Short mmCIF file of C-alpha atoms and ligand atoms in Angstrom, two decimals:
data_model
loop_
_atom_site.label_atom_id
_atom_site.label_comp_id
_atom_site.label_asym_id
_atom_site.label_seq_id
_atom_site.Cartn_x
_atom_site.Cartn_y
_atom_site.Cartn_z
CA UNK A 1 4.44 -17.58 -19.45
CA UNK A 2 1.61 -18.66 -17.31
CA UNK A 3 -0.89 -16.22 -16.39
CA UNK A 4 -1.08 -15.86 -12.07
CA UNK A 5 -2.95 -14.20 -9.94
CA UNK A 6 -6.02 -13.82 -7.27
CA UNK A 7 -8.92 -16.52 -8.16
CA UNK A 8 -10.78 -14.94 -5.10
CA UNK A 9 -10.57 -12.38 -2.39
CA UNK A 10 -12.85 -12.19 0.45
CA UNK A 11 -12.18 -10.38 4.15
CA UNK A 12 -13.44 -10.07 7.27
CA UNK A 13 -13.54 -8.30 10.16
CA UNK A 14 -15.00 -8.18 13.93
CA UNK A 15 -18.27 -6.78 14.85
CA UNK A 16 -16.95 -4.23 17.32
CA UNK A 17 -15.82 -1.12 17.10
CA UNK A 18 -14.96 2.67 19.08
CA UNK A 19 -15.51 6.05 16.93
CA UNK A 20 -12.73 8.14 16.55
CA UNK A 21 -14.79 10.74 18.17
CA UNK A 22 -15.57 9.03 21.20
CA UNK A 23 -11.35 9.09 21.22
CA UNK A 24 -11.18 12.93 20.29
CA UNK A 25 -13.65 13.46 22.23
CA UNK A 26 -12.32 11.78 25.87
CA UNK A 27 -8.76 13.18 24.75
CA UNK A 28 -9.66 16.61 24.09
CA UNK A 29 -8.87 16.32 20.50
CA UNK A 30 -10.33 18.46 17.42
CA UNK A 31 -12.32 15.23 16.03
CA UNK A 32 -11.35 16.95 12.71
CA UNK A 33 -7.79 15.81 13.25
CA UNK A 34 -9.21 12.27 13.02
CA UNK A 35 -11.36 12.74 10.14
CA UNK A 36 -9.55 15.02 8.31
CA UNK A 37 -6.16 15.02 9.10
CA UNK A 38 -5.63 11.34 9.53
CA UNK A 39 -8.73 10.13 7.35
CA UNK A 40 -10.18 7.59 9.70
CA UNK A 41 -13.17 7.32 10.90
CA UNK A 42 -13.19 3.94 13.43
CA UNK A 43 -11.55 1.18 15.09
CA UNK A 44 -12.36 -2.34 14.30
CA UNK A 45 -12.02 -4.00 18.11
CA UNK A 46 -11.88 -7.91 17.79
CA UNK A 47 -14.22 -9.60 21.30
CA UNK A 48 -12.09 -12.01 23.51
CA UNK A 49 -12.69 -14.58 21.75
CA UNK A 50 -10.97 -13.30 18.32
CA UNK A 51 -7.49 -13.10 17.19
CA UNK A 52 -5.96 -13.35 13.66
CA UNK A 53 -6.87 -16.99 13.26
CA UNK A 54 -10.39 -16.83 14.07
CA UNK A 55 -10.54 -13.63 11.88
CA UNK A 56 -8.34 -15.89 8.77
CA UNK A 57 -10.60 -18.44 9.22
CA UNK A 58 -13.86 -16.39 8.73
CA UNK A 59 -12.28 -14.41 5.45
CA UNK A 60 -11.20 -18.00 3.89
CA UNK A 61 -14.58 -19.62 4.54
CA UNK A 62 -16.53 -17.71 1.67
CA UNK A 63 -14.21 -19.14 -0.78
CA UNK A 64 -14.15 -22.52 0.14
CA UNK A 65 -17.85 -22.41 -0.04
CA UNK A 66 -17.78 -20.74 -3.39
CA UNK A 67 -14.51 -22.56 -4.98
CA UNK A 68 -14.24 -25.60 -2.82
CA UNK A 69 -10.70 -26.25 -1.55
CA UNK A 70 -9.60 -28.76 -4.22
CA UNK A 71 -5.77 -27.87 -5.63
CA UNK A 72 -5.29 -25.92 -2.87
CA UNK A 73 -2.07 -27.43 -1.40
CA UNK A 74 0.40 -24.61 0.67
CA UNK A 75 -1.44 -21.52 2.80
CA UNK A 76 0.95 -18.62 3.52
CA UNK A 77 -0.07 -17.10 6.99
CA UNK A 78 1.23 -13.25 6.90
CA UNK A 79 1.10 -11.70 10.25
CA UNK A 80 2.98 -9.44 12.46
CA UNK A 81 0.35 -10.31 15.36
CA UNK A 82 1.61 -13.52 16.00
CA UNK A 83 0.04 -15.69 18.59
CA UNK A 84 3.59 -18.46 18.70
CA UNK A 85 6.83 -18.23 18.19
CA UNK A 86 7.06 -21.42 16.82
CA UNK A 87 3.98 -23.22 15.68
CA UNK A 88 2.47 -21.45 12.53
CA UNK A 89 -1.18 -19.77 12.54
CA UNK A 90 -1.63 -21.01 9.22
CA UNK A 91 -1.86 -25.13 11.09
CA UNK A 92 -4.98 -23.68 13.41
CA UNK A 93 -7.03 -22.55 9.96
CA UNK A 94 -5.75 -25.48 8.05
CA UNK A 95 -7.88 -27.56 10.56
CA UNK A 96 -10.82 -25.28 11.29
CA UNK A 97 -11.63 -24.69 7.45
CA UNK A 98 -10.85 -28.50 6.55
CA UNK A 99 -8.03 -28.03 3.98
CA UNK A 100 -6.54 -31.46 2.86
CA UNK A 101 -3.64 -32.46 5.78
CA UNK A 102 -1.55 -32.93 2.85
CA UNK A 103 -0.53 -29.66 2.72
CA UNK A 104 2.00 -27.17 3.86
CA UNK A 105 1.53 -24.21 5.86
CA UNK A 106 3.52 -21.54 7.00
CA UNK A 107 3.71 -18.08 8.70
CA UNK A 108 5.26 -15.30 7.31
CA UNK A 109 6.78 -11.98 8.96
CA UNK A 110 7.87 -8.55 7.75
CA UNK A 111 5.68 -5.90 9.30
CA UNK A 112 3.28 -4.87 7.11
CA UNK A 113 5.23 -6.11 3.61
CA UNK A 114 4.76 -9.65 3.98
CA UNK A 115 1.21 -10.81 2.90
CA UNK A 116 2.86 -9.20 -0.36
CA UNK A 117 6.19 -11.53 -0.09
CA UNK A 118 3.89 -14.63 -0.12
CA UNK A 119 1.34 -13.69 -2.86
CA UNK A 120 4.65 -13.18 -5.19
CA UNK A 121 6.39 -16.54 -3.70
CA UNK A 122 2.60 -18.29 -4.30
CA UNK A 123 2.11 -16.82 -8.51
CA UNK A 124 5.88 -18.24 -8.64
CA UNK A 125 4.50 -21.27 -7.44
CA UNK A 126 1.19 -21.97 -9.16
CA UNK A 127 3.17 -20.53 -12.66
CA UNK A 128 5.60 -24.01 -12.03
CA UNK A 129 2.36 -26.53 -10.62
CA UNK A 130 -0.47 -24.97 -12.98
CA UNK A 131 -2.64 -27.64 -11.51
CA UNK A 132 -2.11 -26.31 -7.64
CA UNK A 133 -3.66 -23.29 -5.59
CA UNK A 134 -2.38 -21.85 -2.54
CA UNK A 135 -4.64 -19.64 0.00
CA UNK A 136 -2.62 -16.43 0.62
CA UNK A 137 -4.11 -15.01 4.29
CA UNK A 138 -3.01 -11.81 5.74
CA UNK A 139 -4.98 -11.40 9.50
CA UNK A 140 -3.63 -8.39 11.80
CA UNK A 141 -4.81 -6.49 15.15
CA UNK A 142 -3.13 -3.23 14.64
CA UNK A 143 -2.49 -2.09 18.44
CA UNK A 144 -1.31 0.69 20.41
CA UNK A 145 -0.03 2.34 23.55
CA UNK A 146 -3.14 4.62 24.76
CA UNK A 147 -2.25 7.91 24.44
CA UNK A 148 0.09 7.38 22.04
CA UNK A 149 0.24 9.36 18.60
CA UNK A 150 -0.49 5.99 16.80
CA UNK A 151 -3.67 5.31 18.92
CA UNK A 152 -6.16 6.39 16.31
CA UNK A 153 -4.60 4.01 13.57
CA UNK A 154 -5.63 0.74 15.45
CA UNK A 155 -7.73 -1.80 13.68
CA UNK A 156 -8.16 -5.47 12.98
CA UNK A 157 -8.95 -7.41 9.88
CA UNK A 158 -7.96 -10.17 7.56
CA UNK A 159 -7.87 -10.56 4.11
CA UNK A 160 -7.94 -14.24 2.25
CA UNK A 161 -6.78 -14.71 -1.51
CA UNK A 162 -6.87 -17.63 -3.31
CA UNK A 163 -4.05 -17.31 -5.58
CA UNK A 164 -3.73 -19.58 -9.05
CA UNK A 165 -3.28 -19.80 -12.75
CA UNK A 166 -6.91 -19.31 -13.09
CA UNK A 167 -6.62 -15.60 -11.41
CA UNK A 168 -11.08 -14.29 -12.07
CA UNK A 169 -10.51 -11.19 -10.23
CA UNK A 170 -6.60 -10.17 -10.94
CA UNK A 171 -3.39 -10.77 -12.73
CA UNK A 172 -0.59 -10.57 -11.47
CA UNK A 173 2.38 -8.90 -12.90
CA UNK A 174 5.45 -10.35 -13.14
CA UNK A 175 7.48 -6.99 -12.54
CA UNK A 176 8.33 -5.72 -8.99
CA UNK A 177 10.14 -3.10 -7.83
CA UNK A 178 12.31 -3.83 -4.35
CA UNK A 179 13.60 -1.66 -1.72
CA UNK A 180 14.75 -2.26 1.49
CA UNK A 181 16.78 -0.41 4.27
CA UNK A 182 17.69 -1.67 8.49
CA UNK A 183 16.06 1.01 10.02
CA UNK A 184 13.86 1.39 13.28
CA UNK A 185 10.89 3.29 12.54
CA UNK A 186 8.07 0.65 13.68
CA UNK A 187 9.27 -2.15 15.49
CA UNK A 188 7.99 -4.76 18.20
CA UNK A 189 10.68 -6.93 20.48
CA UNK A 190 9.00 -10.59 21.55
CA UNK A 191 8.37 -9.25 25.13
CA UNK A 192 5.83 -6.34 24.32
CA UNK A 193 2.12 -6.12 22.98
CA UNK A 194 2.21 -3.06 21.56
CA UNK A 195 5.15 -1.76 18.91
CA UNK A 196 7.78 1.32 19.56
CA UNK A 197 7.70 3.57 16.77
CA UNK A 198 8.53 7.11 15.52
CA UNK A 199 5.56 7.64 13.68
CA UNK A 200 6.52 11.37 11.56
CA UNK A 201 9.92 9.02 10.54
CA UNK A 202 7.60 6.01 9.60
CA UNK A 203 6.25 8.34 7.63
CA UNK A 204 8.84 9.63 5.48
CA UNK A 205 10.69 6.13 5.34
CA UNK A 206 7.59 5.13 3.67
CA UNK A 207 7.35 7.39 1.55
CA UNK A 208 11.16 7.25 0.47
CA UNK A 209 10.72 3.05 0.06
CA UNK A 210 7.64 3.97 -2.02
CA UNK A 211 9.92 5.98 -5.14
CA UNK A 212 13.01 3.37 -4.71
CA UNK A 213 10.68 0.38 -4.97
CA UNK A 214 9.17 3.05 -7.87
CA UNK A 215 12.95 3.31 -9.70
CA UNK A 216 13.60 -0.02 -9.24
CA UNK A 217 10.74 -1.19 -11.02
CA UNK A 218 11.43 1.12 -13.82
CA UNK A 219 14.48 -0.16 -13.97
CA UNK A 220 13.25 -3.53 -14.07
CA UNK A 221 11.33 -2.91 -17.32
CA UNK A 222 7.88 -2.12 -15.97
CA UNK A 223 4.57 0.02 -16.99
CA UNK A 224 5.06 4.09 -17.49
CA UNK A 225 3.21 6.07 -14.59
CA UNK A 226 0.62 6.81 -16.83
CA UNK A 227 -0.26 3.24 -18.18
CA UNK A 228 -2.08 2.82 -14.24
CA UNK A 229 -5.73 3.31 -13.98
CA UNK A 230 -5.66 3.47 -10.46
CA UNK A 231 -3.03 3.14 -7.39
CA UNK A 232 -3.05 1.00 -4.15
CA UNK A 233 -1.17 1.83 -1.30
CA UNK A 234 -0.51 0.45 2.70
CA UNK A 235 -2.33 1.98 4.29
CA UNK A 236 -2.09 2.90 7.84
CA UNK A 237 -4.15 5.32 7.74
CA UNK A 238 -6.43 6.40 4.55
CA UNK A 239 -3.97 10.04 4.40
CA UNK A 240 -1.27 7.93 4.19
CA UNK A 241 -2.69 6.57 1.18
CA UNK A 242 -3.62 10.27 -0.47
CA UNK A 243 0.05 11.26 0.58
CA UNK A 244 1.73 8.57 -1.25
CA UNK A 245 -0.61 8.96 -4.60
CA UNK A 246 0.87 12.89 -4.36
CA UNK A 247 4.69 11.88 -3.60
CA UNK A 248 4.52 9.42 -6.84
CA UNK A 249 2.78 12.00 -8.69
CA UNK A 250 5.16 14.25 -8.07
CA UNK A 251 8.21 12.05 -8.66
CA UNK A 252 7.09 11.72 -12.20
CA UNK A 253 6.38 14.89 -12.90
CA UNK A 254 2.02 14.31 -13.17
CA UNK A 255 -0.49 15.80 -11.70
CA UNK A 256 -1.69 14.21 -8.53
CA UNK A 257 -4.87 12.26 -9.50
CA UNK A 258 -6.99 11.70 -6.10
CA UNK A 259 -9.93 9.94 -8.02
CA UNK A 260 -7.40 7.23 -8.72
CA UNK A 261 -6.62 6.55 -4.93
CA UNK A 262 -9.97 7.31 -3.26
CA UNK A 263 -12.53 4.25 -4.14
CA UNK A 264 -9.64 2.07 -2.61
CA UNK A 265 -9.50 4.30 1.06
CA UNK A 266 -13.46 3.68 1.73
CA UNK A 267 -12.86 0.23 3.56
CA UNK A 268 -10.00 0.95 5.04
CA UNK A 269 -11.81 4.67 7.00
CA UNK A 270 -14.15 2.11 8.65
CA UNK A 271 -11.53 -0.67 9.85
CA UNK A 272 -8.46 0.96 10.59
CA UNK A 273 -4.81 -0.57 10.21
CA UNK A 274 -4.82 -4.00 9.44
CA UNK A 275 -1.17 -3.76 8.63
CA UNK A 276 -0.80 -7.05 6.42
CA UNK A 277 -4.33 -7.27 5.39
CA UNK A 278 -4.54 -3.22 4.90
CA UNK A 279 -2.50 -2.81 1.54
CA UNK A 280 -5.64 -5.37 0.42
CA UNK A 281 -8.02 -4.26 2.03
CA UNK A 282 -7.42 -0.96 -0.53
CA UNK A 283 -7.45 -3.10 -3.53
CA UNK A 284 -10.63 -4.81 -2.59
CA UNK A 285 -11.88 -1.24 -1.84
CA UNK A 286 -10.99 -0.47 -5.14
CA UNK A 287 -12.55 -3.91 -6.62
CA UNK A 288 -15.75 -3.35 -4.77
CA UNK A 289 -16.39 0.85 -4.69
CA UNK A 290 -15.34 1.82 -8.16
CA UNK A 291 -18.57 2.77 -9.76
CA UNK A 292 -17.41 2.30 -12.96
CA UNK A 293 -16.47 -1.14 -14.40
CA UNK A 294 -12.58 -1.72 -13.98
CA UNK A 295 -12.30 -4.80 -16.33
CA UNK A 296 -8.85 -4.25 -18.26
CA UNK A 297 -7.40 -1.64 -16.04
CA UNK A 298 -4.34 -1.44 -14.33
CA UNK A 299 -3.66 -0.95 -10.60
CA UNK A 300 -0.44 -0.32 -9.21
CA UNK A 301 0.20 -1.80 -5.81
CA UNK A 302 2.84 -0.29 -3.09
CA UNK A 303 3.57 -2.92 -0.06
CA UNK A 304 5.54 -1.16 2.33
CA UNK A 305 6.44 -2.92 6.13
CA UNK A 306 8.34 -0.85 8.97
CA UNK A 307 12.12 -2.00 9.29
CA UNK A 308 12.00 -1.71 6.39
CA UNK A 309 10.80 -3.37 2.87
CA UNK A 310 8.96 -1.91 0.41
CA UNK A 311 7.60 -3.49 -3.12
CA UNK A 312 5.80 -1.76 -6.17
CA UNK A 313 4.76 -4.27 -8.83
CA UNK A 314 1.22 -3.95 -11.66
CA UNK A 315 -1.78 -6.08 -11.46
CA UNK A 316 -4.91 -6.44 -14.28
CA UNK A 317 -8.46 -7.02 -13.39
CA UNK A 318 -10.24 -9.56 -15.54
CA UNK A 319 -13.23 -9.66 -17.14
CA UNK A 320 -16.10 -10.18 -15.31
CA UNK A 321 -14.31 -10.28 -12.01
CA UNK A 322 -17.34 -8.73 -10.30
CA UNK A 323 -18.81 -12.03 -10.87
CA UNK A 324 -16.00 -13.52 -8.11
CA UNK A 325 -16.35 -10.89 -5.66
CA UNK A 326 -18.29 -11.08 -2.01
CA UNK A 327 -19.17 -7.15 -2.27
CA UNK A 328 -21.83 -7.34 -0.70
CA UNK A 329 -21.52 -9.53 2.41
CA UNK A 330 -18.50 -7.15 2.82
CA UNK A 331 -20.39 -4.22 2.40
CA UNK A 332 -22.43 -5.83 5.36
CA UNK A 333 -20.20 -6.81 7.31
CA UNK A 334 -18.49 -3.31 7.56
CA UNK A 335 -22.23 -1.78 7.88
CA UNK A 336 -23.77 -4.25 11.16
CA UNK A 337 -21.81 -3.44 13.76
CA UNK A 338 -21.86 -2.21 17.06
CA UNK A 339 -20.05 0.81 18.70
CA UNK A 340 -18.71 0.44 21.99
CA UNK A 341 -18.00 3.21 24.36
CA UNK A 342 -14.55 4.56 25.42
CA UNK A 343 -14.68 2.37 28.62
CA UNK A 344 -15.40 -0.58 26.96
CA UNK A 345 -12.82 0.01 24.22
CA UNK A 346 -10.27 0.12 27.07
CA UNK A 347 -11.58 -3.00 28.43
CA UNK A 348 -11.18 -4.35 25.39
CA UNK A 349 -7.92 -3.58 24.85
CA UNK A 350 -6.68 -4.52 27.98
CA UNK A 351 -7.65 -7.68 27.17
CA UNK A 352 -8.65 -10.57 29.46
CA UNK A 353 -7.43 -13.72 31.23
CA UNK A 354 -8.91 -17.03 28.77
CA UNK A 355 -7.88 -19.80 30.87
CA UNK A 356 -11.14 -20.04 32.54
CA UNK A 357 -13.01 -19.87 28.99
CA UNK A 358 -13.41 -16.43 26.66
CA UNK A 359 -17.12 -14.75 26.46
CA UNK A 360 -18.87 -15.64 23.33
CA UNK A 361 -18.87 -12.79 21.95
CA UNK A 362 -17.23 -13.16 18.25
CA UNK A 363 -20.26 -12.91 15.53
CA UNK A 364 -18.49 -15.44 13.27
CA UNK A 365 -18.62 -19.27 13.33
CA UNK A 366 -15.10 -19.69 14.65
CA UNK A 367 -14.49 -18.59 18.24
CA UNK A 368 -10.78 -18.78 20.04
CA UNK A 369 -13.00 -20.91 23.31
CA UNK A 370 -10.09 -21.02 25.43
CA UNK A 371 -6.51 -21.29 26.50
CA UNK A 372 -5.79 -24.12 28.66
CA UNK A 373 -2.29 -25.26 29.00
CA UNK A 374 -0.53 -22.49 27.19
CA UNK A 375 -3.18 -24.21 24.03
CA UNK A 376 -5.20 -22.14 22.22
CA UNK A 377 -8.44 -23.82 21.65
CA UNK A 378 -10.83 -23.03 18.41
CA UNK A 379 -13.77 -24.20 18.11
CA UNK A 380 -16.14 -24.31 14.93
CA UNK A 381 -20.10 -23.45 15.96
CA UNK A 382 -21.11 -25.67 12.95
CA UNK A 383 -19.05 -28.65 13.90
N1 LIG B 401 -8.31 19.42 11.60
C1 LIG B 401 -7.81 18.91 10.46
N2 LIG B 401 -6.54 18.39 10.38
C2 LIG B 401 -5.79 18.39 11.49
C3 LIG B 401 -6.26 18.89 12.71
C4 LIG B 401 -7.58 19.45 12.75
N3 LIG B 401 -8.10 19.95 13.86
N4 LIG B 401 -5.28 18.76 13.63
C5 LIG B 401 -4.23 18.18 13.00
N5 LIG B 401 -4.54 17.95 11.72
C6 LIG B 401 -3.71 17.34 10.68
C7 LIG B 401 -2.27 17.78 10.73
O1 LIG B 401 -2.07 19.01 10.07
C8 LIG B 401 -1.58 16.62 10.06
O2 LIG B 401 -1.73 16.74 8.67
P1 LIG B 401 -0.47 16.53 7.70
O3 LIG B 401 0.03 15.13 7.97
O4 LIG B 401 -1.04 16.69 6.32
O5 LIG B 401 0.54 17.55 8.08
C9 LIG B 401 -2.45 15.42 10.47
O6 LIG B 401 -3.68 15.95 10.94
C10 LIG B 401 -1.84 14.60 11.60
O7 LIG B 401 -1.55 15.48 12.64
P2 LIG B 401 -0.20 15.35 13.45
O8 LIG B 401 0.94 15.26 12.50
O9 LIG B 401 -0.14 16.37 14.51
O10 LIG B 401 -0.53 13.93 14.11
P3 LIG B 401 0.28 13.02 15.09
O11 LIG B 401 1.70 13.37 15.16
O12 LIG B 401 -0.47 12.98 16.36
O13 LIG B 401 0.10 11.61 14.36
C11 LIG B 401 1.16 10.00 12.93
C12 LIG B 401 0.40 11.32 12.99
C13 LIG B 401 2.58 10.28 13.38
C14 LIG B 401 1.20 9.45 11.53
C15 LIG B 401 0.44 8.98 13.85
O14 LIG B 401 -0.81 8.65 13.35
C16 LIG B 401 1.25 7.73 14.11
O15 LIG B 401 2.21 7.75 14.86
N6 LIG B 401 0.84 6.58 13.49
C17 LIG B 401 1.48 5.29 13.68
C18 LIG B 401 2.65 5.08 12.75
C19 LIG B 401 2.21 5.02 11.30
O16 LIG B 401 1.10 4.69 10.97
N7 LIG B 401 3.15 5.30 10.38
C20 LIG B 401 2.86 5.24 8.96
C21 LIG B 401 4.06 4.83 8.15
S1 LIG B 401 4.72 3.28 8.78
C22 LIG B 401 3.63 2.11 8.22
O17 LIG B 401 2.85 2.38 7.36
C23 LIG B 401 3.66 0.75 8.83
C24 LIG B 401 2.49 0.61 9.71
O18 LIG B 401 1.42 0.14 9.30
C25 LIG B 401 2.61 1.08 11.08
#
């Protein structure tokens, strides 16, 4: 069988951001329940002139300057932050990154599952056209009411893999474990900007789609619990992660290994939800904050979107994958940014009207300049 997998990974996200204790702080909260109880430390904020294509566009640059965009044929958009019902976000990046037109690109949706759906429909895919690559993108802004219990879990960020049958950084495993149920834990109808949710449910849904995807992988002939090296989880919030490494832990009977989670929670404390790109964003965490050198091991990866799907399947990291990694312009781009007050933060979030041109504010190349006529207009600083 053809080997699949990720070729390259690179992510990005905005230069702004609020503490979660400027939040405790103006809600009266214990900032420990951010830090400690929830595991987060702040909210990436994207400027007015960001949104999940500007932010797609900026993670899949690096590795068409590294790779070039040659093979590269199909780009699966995942998103639940969608910014048309019809047209796909995937078109707007095809354009500003220069991908051939003779390609196809679509958007994806399942809450937070469905960056995972493509990069299993895109290894089927380069396994049949060896010869092809497609550019996987997951790009979120993970919003909520103020004052609501999910308020501290905000965050934006997107997450670009190139996936192919030359994978540098990971295989792929064939194996995955499904689950899903119709239920309303997390969900958001076309007429609001912010989701309805029952968070303490969300949380135990999850963490029941975590051991049926779990069994059903078993069943489906995959790796013992203790064959993984390390675990990757969604992650909402970085205790959501710890939780989950217990609750597998303890449906198998092992001892809960934290070290195994942990290197793969550091980005995701300084970003916040990036519900399609966040399950990634852990990996890469993983990739990229593991001291020691991971070539060989295997990482388990749990996908889990509200409604609800969940998917467990195995990945291997190659040799010398450190070589195809962007560690440290990630490491940067997490480090130089700029905290914003609370006031600004609600500004922020309130959002503005962009039909008489957005601020430049966005410290990337590609800026959303406008929308005039119901368009959206991108523009590339380099062009
Ligand atoms: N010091 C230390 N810890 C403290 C503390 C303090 N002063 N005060 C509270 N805590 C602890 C609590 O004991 C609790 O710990 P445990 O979970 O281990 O019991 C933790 O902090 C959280 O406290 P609460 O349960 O009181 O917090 P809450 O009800 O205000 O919010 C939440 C928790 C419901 C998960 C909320 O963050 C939320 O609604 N989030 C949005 C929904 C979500 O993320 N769901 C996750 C599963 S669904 C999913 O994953 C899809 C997706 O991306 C949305």
């Amino acid at each position: 069988m053809t080997v699949t997998g990720i070729e390259a990974i690179s992510f990005y996200t905005p230069q702004t951001y609020v503490s979660l204790d400027a939040l405790a702080e103006r809600h009266g909260i214990d900032p420990a329940k951010f830090s400690r109880g929830i595991g987060q430390e702040k909210i990436a904020l994207p400027g007015p002139d960001e949104d999940i294509v500007t932010m797609a566009a900026e993670a899949v640059m690096p590795i068409i300057e590294r790779v070039g965009s040659q093979g590269i044929d199909t780009v699966l958009f995942a998103t639940e932050t969608g910014i048309d019902q019809s047209k796909a976000a995937a078109i707007y990046v095809q354009r500003l990154v220069q991908l051939s037109p003779n390609c196809r690109c679509v958007e994806l949706k399942q809450a937070c599952y469905s960056a995972t759906a493509a990069l299993q429909l895109a290894c089927s895919y380069v396994a049949r056209k060896p010869d092809r690559k497609v550019l996987v993108i997951a790009s979120d802004i993970a919003r909520y009411d103020r004052d609501s219990s999910g308020e501290a879990t905000q965050g934006a960020g997107a997450i670009a893999m190139l996936v192919s049958a030359q994978p540098k950084v990971q295989e792929v495993g064939a194996i995955s474990g499904l689950f899903t149920e119709d239920i309303m834990d997390f969900w958001r109808p076309n007429h609001r900007r912010t989701p309805i949710f029952d968070g303490k449910a969300s949380t135990l849904r999850y963490l029941n789609a975590l051991v049926e995807a779990w069994k059903d992988y078993q069943a489906n002939g995959g790796l013992p619990y203790d064959a993984f090296d390390r675990f990757c989880y969604h992650v909402p919030f970085s205790r959501m992660g710890e939780k989950a490494n217990s609750h597998l832990a303890k449906a198998n009977k092992m001892p809960n290994a934290m070290e195994k989670v942990q290197p793969g929670l550091v980005y995701n404390r300084q970003v916040g939800n990036c519900y399609t790109a966040s399950l990634y964003l852990a990996m890469l965490s993983q990739l990229e904050n593991s001291d020691e050198d991971l070539t060989g091991s295997t990482i388990g990866l749990f996908s889990y979107g509200s409604g609800a799907s969940g998917e467990f399947f195995d990945t291997k990291v190659m040799p010398g994958y450190r070589d195809h990694l962007f560690a440290e312009a990630h490491k940067r781009l997490i480090e130089d940014r700029i905290a914003v007050s609370y006031e600004d933060y609600v500004t922020l979030w309130d959002g503005m009207d962009l039909t008489q041109g957005a601020p430049d504010t966005a410290r990337g190349r590609f800026r959303l300049d406008r929308i005039e006529d119901d368009k959206r207009i991108y523009v590339d600083r380099n062009a």
